[in-house]
Coordinates of C-alpha atoms in Angstrom, one line a residue:
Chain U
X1 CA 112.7 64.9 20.4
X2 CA 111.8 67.2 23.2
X3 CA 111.1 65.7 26.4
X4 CA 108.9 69.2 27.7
X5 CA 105.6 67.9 28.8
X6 CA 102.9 69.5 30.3
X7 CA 103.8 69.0 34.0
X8 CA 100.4 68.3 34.9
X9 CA 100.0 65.1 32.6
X10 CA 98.4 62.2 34.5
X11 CA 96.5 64.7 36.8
X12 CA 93.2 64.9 36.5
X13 CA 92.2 68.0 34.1
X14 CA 89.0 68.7 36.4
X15 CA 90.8 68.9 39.5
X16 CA 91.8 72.6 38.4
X17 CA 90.5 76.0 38.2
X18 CA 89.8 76.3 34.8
X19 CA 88.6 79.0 32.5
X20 CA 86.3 76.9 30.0
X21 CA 85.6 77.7 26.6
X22 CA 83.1 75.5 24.8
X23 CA 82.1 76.6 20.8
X24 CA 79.0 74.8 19.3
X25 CA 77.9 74.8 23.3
X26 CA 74.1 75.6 22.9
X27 CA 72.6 72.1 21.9
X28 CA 74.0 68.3 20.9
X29 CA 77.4 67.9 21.5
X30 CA 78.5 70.5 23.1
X31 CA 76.0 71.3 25.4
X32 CA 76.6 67.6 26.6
X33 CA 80.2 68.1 26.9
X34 CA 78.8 71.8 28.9
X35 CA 76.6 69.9 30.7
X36 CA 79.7 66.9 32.2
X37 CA 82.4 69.6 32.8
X38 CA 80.0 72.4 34.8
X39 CA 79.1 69.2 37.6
X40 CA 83.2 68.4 37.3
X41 CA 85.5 71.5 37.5
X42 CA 86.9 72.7 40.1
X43 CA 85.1 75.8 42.6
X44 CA 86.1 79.1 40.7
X45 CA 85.9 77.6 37.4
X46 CA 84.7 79.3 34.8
X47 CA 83.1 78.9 31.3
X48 CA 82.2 80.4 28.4
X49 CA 79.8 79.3 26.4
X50 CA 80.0 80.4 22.4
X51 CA 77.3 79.4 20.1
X52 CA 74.6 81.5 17.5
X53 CA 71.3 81.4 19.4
X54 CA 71.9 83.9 22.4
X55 CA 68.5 82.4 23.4
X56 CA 69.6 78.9 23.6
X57 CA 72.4 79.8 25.0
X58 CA 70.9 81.5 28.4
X59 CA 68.6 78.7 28.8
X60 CA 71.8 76.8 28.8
X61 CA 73.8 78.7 31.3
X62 CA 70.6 79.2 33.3
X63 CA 70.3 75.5 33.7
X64 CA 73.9 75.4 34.6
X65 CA 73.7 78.1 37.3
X66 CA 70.9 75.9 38.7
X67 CA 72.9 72.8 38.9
X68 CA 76.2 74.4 40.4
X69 CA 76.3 78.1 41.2
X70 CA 80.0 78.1 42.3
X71 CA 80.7 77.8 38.4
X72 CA 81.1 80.7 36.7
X73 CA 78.7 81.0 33.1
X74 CA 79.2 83.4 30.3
X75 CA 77.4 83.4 27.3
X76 CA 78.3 85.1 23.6
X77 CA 75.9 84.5 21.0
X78 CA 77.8 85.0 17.5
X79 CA 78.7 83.8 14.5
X80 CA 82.2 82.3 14.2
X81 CA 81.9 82.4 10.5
X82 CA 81.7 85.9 10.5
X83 CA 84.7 86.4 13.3
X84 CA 87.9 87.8 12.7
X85 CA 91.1 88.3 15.7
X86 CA 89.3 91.3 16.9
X87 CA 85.9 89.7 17.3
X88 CA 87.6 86.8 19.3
X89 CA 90.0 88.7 21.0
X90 CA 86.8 91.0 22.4
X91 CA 85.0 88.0 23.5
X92 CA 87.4 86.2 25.5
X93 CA 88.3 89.8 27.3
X94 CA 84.3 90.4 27.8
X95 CA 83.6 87.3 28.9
X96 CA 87.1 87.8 31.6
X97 CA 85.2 91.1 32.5
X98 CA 81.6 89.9 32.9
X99 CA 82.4 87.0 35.1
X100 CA 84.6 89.7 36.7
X101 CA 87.6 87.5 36.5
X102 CA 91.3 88.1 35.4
X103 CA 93.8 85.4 33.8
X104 CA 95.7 85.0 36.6
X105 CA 92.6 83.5 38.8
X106 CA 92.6 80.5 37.0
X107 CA 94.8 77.3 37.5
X108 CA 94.6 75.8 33.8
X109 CA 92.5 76.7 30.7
X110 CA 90.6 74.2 28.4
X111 CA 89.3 75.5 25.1
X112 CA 86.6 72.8 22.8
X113 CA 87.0 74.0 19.8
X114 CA 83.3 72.0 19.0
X115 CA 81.4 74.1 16.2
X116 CA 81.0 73.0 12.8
X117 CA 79.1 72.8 10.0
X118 CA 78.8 69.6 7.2
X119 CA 79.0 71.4 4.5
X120 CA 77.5 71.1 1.6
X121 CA 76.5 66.4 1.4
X122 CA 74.1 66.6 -1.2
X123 CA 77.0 66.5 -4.0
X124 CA 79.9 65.0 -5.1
X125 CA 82.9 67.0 -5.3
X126 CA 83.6 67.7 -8.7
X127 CA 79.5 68.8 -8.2
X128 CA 80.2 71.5 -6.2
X129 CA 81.1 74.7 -7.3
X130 CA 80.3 77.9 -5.6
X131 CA 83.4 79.4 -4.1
X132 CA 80.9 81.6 -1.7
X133 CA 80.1 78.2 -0.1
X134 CA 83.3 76.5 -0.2
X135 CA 84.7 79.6 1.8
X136 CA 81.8 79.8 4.0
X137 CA 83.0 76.2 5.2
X138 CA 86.2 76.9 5.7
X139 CA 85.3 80.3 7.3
X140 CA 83.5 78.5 10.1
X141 CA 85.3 74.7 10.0
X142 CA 89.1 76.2 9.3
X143 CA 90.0 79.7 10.0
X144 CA 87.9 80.8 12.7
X145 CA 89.1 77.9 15.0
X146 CA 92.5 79.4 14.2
X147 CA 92.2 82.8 15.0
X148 CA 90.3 82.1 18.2
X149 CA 92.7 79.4 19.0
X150 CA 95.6 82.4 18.2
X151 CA 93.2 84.9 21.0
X152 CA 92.6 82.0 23.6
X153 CA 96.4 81.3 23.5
X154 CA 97.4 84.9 23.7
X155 CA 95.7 85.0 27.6
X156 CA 96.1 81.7 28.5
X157 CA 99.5 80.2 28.0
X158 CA 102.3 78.4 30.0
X159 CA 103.6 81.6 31.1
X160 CA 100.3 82.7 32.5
X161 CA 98.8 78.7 33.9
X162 CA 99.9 76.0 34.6
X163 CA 98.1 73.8 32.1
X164 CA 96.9 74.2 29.0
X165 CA 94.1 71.7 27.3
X166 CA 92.9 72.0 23.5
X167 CA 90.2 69.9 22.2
X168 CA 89.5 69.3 18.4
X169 CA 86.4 67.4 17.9
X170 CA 86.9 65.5 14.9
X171 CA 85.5 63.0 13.3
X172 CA 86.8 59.6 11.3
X173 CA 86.0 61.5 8.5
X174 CA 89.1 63.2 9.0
X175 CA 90.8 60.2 8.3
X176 CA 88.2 58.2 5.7
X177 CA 86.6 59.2 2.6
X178 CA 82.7 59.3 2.5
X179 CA 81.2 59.8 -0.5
X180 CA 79.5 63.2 -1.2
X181 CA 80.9 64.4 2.3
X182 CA 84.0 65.9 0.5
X183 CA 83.7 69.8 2.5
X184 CA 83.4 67.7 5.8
X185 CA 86.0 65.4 5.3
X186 CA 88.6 67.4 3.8
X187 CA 87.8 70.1 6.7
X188 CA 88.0 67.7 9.6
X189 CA 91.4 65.9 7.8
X190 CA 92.6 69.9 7.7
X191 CA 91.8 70.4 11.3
X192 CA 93.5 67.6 12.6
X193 CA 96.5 68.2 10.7
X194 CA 96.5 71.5 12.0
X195 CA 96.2 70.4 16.3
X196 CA 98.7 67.5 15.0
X197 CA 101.3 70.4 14.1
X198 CA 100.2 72.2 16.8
X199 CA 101.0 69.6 19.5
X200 CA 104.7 69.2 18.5
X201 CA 105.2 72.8 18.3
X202 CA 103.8 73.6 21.8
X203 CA 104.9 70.3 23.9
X204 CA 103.7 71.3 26.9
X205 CA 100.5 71.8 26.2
X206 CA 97.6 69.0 26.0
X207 CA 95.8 68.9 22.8
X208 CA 93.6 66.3 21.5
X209 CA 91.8 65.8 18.5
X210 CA 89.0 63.5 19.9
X211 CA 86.3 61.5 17.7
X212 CA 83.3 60.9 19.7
X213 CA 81.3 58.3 17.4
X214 CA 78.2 58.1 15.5
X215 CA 76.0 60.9 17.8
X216 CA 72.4 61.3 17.9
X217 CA 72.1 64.1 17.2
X218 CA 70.8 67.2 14.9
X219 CA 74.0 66.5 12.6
X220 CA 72.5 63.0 12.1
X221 CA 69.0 64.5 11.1
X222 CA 71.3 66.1 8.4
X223 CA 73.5 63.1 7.1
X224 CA 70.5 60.7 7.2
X225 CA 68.3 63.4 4.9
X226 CA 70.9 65.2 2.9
X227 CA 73.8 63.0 2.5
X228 CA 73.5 62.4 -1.6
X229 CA 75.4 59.2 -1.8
X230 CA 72.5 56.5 -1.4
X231 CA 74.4 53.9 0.4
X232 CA 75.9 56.3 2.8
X233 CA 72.5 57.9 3.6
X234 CA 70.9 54.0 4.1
X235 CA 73.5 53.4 6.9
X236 CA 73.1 56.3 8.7
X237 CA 69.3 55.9 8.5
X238 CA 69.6 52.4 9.4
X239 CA 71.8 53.5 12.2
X240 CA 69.0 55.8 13.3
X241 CA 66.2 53.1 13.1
X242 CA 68.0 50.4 14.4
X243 CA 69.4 52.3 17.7
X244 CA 73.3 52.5 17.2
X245 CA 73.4 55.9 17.0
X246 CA 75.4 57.1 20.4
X247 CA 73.8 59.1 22.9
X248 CA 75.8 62.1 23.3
X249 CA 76.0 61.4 27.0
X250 CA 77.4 57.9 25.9
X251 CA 80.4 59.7 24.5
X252 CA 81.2 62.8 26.6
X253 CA 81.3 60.2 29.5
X254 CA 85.0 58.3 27.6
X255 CA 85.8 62.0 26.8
X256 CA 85.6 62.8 30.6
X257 CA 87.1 59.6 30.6
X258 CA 90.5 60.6 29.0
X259 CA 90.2 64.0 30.5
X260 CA 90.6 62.6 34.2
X261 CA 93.6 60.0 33.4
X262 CA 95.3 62.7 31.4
X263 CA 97.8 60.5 30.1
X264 CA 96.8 60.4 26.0
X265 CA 99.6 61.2 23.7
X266 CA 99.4 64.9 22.9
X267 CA 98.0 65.5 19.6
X268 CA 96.8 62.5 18.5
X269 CA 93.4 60.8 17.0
X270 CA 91.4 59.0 19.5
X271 CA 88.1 57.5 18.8
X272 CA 85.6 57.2 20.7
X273 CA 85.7 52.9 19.2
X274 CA 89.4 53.2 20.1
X275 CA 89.0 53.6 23.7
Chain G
X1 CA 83.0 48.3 -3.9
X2 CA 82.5 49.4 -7.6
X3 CA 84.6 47.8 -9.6
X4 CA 83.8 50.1 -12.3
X5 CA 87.3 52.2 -13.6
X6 CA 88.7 53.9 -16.1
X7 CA 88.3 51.6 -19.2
X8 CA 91.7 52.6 -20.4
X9 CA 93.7 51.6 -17.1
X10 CA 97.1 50.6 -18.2
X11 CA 97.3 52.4 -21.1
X12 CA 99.9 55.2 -21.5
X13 CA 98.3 58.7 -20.4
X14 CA 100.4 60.4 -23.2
X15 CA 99.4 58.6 -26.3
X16 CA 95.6 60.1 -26.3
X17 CA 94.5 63.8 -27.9
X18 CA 94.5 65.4 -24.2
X19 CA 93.1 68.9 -23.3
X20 CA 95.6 69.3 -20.3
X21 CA 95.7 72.5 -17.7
X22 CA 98.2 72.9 -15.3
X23 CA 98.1 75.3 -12.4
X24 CA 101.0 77.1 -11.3
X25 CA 103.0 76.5 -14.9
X26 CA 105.1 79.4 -15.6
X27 CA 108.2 78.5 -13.3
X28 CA 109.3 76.1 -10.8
X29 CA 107.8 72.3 -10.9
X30 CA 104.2 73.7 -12.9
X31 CA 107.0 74.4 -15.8
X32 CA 109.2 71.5 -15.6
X33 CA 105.6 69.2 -15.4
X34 CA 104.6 72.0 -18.3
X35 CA 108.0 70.7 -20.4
X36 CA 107.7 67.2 -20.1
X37 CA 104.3 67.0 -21.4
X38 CA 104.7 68.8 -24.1
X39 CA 107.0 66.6 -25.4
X40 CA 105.1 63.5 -24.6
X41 CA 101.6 64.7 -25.3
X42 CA 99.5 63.3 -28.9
X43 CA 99.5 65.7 -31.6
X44 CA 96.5 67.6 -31.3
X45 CA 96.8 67.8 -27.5
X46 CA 96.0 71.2 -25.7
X47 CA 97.9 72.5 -22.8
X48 CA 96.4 75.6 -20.6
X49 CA 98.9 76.9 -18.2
X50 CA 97.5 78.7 -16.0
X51 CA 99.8 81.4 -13.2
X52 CA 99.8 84.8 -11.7
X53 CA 102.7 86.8 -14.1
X54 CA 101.2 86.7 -17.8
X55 CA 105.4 87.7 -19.0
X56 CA 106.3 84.0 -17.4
X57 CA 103.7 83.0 -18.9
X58 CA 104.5 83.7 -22.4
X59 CA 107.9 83.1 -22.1
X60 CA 107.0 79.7 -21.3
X61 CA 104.8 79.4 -24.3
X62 CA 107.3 80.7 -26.7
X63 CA 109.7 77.8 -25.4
X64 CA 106.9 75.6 -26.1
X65 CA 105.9 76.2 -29.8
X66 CA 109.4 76.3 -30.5
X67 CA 110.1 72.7 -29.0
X68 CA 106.9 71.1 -30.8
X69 CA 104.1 73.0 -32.8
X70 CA 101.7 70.2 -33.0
X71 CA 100.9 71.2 -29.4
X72 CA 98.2 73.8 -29.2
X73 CA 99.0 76.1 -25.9
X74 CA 97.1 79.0 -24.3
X75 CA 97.6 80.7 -21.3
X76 CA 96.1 82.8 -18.7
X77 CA 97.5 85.3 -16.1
X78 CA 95.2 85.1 -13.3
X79 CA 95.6 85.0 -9.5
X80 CA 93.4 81.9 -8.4
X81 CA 92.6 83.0 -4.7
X82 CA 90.8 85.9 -6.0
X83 CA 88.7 83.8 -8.9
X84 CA 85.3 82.1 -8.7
X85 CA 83.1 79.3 -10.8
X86 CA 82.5 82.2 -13.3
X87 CA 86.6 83.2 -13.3
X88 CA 87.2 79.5 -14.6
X89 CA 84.4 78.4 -16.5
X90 CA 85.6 81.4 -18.2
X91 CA 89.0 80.7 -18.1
X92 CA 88.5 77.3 -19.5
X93 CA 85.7 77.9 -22.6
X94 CA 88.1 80.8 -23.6
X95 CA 90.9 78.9 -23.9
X96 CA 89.0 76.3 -26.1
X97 CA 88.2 79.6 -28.3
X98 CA 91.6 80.7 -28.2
X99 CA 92.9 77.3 -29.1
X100 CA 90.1 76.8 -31.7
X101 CA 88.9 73.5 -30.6
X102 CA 85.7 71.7 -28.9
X103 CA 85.5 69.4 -26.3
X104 CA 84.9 66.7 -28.5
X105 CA 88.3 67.2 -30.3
X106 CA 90.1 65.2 -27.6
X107 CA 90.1 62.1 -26.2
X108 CA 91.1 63.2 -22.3
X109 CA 91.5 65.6 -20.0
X110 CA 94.1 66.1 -17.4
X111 CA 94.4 68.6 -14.8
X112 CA 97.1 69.0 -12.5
X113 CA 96.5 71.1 -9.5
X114 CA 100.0 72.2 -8.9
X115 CA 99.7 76.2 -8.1
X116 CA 99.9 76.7 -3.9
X117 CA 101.2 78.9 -1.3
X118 CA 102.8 78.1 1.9
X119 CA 100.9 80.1 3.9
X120 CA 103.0 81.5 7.0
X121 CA 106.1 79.3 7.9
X122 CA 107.4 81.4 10.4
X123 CA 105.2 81.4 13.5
X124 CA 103.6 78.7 15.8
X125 CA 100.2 77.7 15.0
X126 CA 99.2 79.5 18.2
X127 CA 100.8 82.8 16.8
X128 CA 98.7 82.8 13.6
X129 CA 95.7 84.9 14.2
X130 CA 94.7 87.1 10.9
X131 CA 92.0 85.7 9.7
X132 CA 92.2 87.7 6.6
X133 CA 95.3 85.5 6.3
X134 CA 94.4 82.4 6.7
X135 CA 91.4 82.9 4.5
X136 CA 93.5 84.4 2.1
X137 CA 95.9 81.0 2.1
X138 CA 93.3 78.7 2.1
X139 CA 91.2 80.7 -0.9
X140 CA 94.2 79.6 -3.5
X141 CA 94.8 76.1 -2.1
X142 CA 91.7 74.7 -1.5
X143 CA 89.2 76.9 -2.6
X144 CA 89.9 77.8 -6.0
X145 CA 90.9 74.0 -6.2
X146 CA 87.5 72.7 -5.5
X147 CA 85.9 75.3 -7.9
X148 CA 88.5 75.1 -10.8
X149 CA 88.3 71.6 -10.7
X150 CA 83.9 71.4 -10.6
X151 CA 84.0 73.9 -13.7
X152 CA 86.4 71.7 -15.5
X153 CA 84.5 68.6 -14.7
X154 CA 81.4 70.2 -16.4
X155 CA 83.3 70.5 -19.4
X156 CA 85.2 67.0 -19.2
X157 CA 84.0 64.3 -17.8
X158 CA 83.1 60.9 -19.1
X159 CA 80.1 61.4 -21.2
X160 CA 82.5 63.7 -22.9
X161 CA 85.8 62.1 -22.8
X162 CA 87.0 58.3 -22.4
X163 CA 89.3 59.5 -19.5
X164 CA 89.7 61.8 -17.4
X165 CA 92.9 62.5 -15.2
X166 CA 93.0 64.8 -12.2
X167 CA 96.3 65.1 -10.2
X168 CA 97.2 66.8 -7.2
X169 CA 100.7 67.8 -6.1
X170 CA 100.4 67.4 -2.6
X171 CA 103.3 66.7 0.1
X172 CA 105.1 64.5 2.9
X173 CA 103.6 68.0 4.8
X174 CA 99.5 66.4 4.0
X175 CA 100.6 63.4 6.2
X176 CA 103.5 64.4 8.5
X177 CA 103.1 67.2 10.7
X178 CA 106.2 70.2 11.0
X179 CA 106.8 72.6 13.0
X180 CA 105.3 75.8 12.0
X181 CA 104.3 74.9 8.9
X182 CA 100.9 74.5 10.2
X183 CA 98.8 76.4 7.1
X184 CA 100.9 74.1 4.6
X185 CA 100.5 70.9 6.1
X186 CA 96.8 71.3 6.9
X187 CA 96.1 72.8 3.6
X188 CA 98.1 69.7 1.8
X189 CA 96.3 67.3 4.6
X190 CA 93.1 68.9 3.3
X191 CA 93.5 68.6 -0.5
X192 CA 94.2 65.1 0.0
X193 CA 91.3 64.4 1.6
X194 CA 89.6 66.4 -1.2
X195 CA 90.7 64.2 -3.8
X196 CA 90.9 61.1 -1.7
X197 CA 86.9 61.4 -1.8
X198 CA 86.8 62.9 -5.5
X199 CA 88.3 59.3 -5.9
X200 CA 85.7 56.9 -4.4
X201 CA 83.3 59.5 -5.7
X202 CA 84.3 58.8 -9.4
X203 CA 85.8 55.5 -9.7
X204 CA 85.8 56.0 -13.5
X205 CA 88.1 58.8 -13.1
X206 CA 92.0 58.6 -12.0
X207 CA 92.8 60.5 -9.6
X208 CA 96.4 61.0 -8.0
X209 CA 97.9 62.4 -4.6
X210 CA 101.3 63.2 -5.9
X211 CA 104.3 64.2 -3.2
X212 CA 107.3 65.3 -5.1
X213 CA 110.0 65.6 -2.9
X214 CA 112.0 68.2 -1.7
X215 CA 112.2 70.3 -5.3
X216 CA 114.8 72.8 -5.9
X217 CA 112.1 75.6 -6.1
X218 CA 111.6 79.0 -5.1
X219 CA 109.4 77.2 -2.4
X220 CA 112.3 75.5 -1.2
X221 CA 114.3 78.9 -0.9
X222 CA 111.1 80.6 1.6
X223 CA 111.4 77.0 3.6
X224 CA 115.4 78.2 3.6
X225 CA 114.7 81.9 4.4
X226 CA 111.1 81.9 6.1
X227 CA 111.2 78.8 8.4
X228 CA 110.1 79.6 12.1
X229 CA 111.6 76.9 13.7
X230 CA 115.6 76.3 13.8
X231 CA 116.1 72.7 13.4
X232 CA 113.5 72.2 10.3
X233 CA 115.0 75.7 8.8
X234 CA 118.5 74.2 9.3
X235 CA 117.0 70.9 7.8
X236 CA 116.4 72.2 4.6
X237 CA 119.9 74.6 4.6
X238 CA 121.5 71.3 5.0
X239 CA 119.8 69.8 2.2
X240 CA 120.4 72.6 -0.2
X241 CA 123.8 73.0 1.2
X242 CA 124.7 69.1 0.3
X243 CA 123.0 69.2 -3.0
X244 CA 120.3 67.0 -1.3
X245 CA 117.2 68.8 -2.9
X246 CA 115.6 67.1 -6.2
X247 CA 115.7 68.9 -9.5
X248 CA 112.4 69.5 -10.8
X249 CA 113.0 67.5 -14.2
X250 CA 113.8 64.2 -11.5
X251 CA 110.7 64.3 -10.3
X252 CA 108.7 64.8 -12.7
X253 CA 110.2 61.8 -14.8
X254 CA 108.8 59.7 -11.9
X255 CA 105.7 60.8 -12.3
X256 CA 105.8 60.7 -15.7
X257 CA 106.3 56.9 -15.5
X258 CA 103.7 56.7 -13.2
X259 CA 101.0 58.2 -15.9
X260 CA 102.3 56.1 -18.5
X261 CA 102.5 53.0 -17.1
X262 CA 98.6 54.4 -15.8
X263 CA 97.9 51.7 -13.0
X264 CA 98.2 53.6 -9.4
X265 CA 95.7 53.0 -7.2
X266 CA 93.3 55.9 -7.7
X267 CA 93.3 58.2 -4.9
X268 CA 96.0 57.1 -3.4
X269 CA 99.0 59.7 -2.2
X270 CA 102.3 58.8 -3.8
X271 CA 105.4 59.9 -2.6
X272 CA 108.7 60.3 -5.2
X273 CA 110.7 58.0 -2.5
X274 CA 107.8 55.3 -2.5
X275 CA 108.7 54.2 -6.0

């Protein structure tokens, strides 16, 4: 029932200063979405870039730095698997101290929470059984994005900027079964759940758990040779061969899209078909 | 678009020889589900109740073999977000020892995945941040689910049964977001989704999303107690207060009818105030 919104919907989210964290941001996706924002954001904007590679990663940022030195680029190669409060908690401070930055510099903050993982698609899920795996998933898909989440919010927060943006990139697996993609389903119907409650607990804050489509990308390589349902892996290699897979381009230009209107209800499911 | 199912759709889940284990049985809904059974179960039928505090335990088992002998029960004290495959296959073959039965002495299988947790109800979602937590919360309810339920499926499945029954007692919380309940609804969201794909996975198998209702549990005492949020804590004061909260034995004769008249949509999430 609360009428609280952020006071900045309907303004453009890239018309800001913005300290911009991107996870999964070394390749595909992600380095798409790093790609569209670094040409977009306001001078004295800032991002972060989190993925495993550090290598990748500084061919990323030095790309970046070539197309628009007024951005500020950090890089922090790590697992978030492997990540607890303290691991996130360090990185967000480094990152403030290596772009030689404080919170109070920046105008709004955006996090993409972008990494993931599929999981095992080879099996059905009364196939799978190894509780190592299953809680590797979650690890990665679940809790890390959580406790960074907790960090990122912790710095940057209504009392500290003047707008907040959090992006889930989900999937419509998180709201349709496939067969054999039980881990990635489940996982992206648990994340959505989770920015859904998020959204009407912090109303004032812009979160959106975006889709983006069918991508072309290293994802697809996996659910076109892995996925163990044979119907399932026939349409997403007929996808492939046929051309309907989107460019990630294709997609991060509607995200942008919804990013500059900045009028989407907060928290909800959008599509990239939808739009 | 199979249109292969169970062959024995329609027919009254209680009148076969069943091999039935039930998470979270020594108190609260587990036992009143535990209760019903019994009484309704084929001679010959197993029960396995499975919970943390092996005095409940037997207490409940005592109150069994003296309502109806002719149902074999074993239990097993164990706390599930610290097991693995190994924990439940051995769980499972030892309670076919203890019992002194084979798979090929019944005619079904149920499971009812009833044990969970509700993870921390009194903070924002922003305000969670150990991850040692959340991994902790989503080991019980969605980890040890997945792997409980793969080792029971190598035991029972339908080369070795003529049906097999799987239910879930999920929530309103898997489909309705509250405030800071964001590890309960996203962990209830998540299971759904689980068995949501179990379900187009096995189409020979039934498989049911179960919601409840607002029990009179020691659940809905922490939701009392625990809840972050004002209006949803004063919510479910009201509801106790006004003798609005179900009794465990209501509930479950709902869902009771549902497994004997044996013809829900497989997969599907059921709420007790949909029927």
């Amino acid at each position: 029932m609360e009428l609280i919104e952020s006071p900045l919907f309907g303004r453009n989210v890239f018309d800001m200063r913005t300290f911009c964290v991107v996870t999964g941001a070394s390749k595909g996706y992600g380095k798409c979405i790093v790609d569209h924002f670094c040409k977009l954001l306001a001078a004295g904007s800032a991002m972060v870039l989190i993925a495993r590679s550090e290598s990748l990663l500084l061919d990323v940022k030095n790309q970046l730095e070539a197309v628009r030195s007024e951005i500020l680029v950090d890089i922090k190669a790590t697992d978030l698997s492997k990540g607890d409060e303290d691991t996130f908690k360090g990185i967000l401070l480094n990152s403030l101290k290596n772009i030689g930055k404080a919170v109070e510099d920046f105008d709004q903050a955006v996090i993409v929470h972008n990494a993931a993982s599929m999981g095992d698609i080879t099996k059905k899920m009364t196939e799978i059984g190894s509780s190592g795996n299953i809680r590797k998933y979650f690890d990665l898909n679940v809790t890390s994005v959580i406790s960074l989440n907790h960090e990122f919010f912790k710095l940057f927060n209504r009392k500290t900027v003047k707008q907040v943006v959090v992006i889930n990139v989900t999937s419509i697996c998180a709201i349709q079964p496939f067969k054999t993609w039980s881990l990635y389903c489940s996982g992206k119907a648990c994340r959505d759940m989770l920015f859904r409650t998020m959204a009407i607990e912090e109303p004032d804050i812009r979160v959106l758990n975006w889709a983006p489509g069918p991508l072309d990308t290293d994802m697809q390589v996996l659910a076109r040779s892995q996925t163990g349902d044979t119907d399932l892996k026939v349409m997403f290699e007929d996808m492939h061969n046929t051309g309907n897979l989107l460019p990630c381009e294709v997609s991060v230009k509607k995200l942008v899209e919804l990013l500059q209107e900045n009028t989407w209800d907060t928290g909800s499911h959008i599509d990239f078909y939808d739009i």
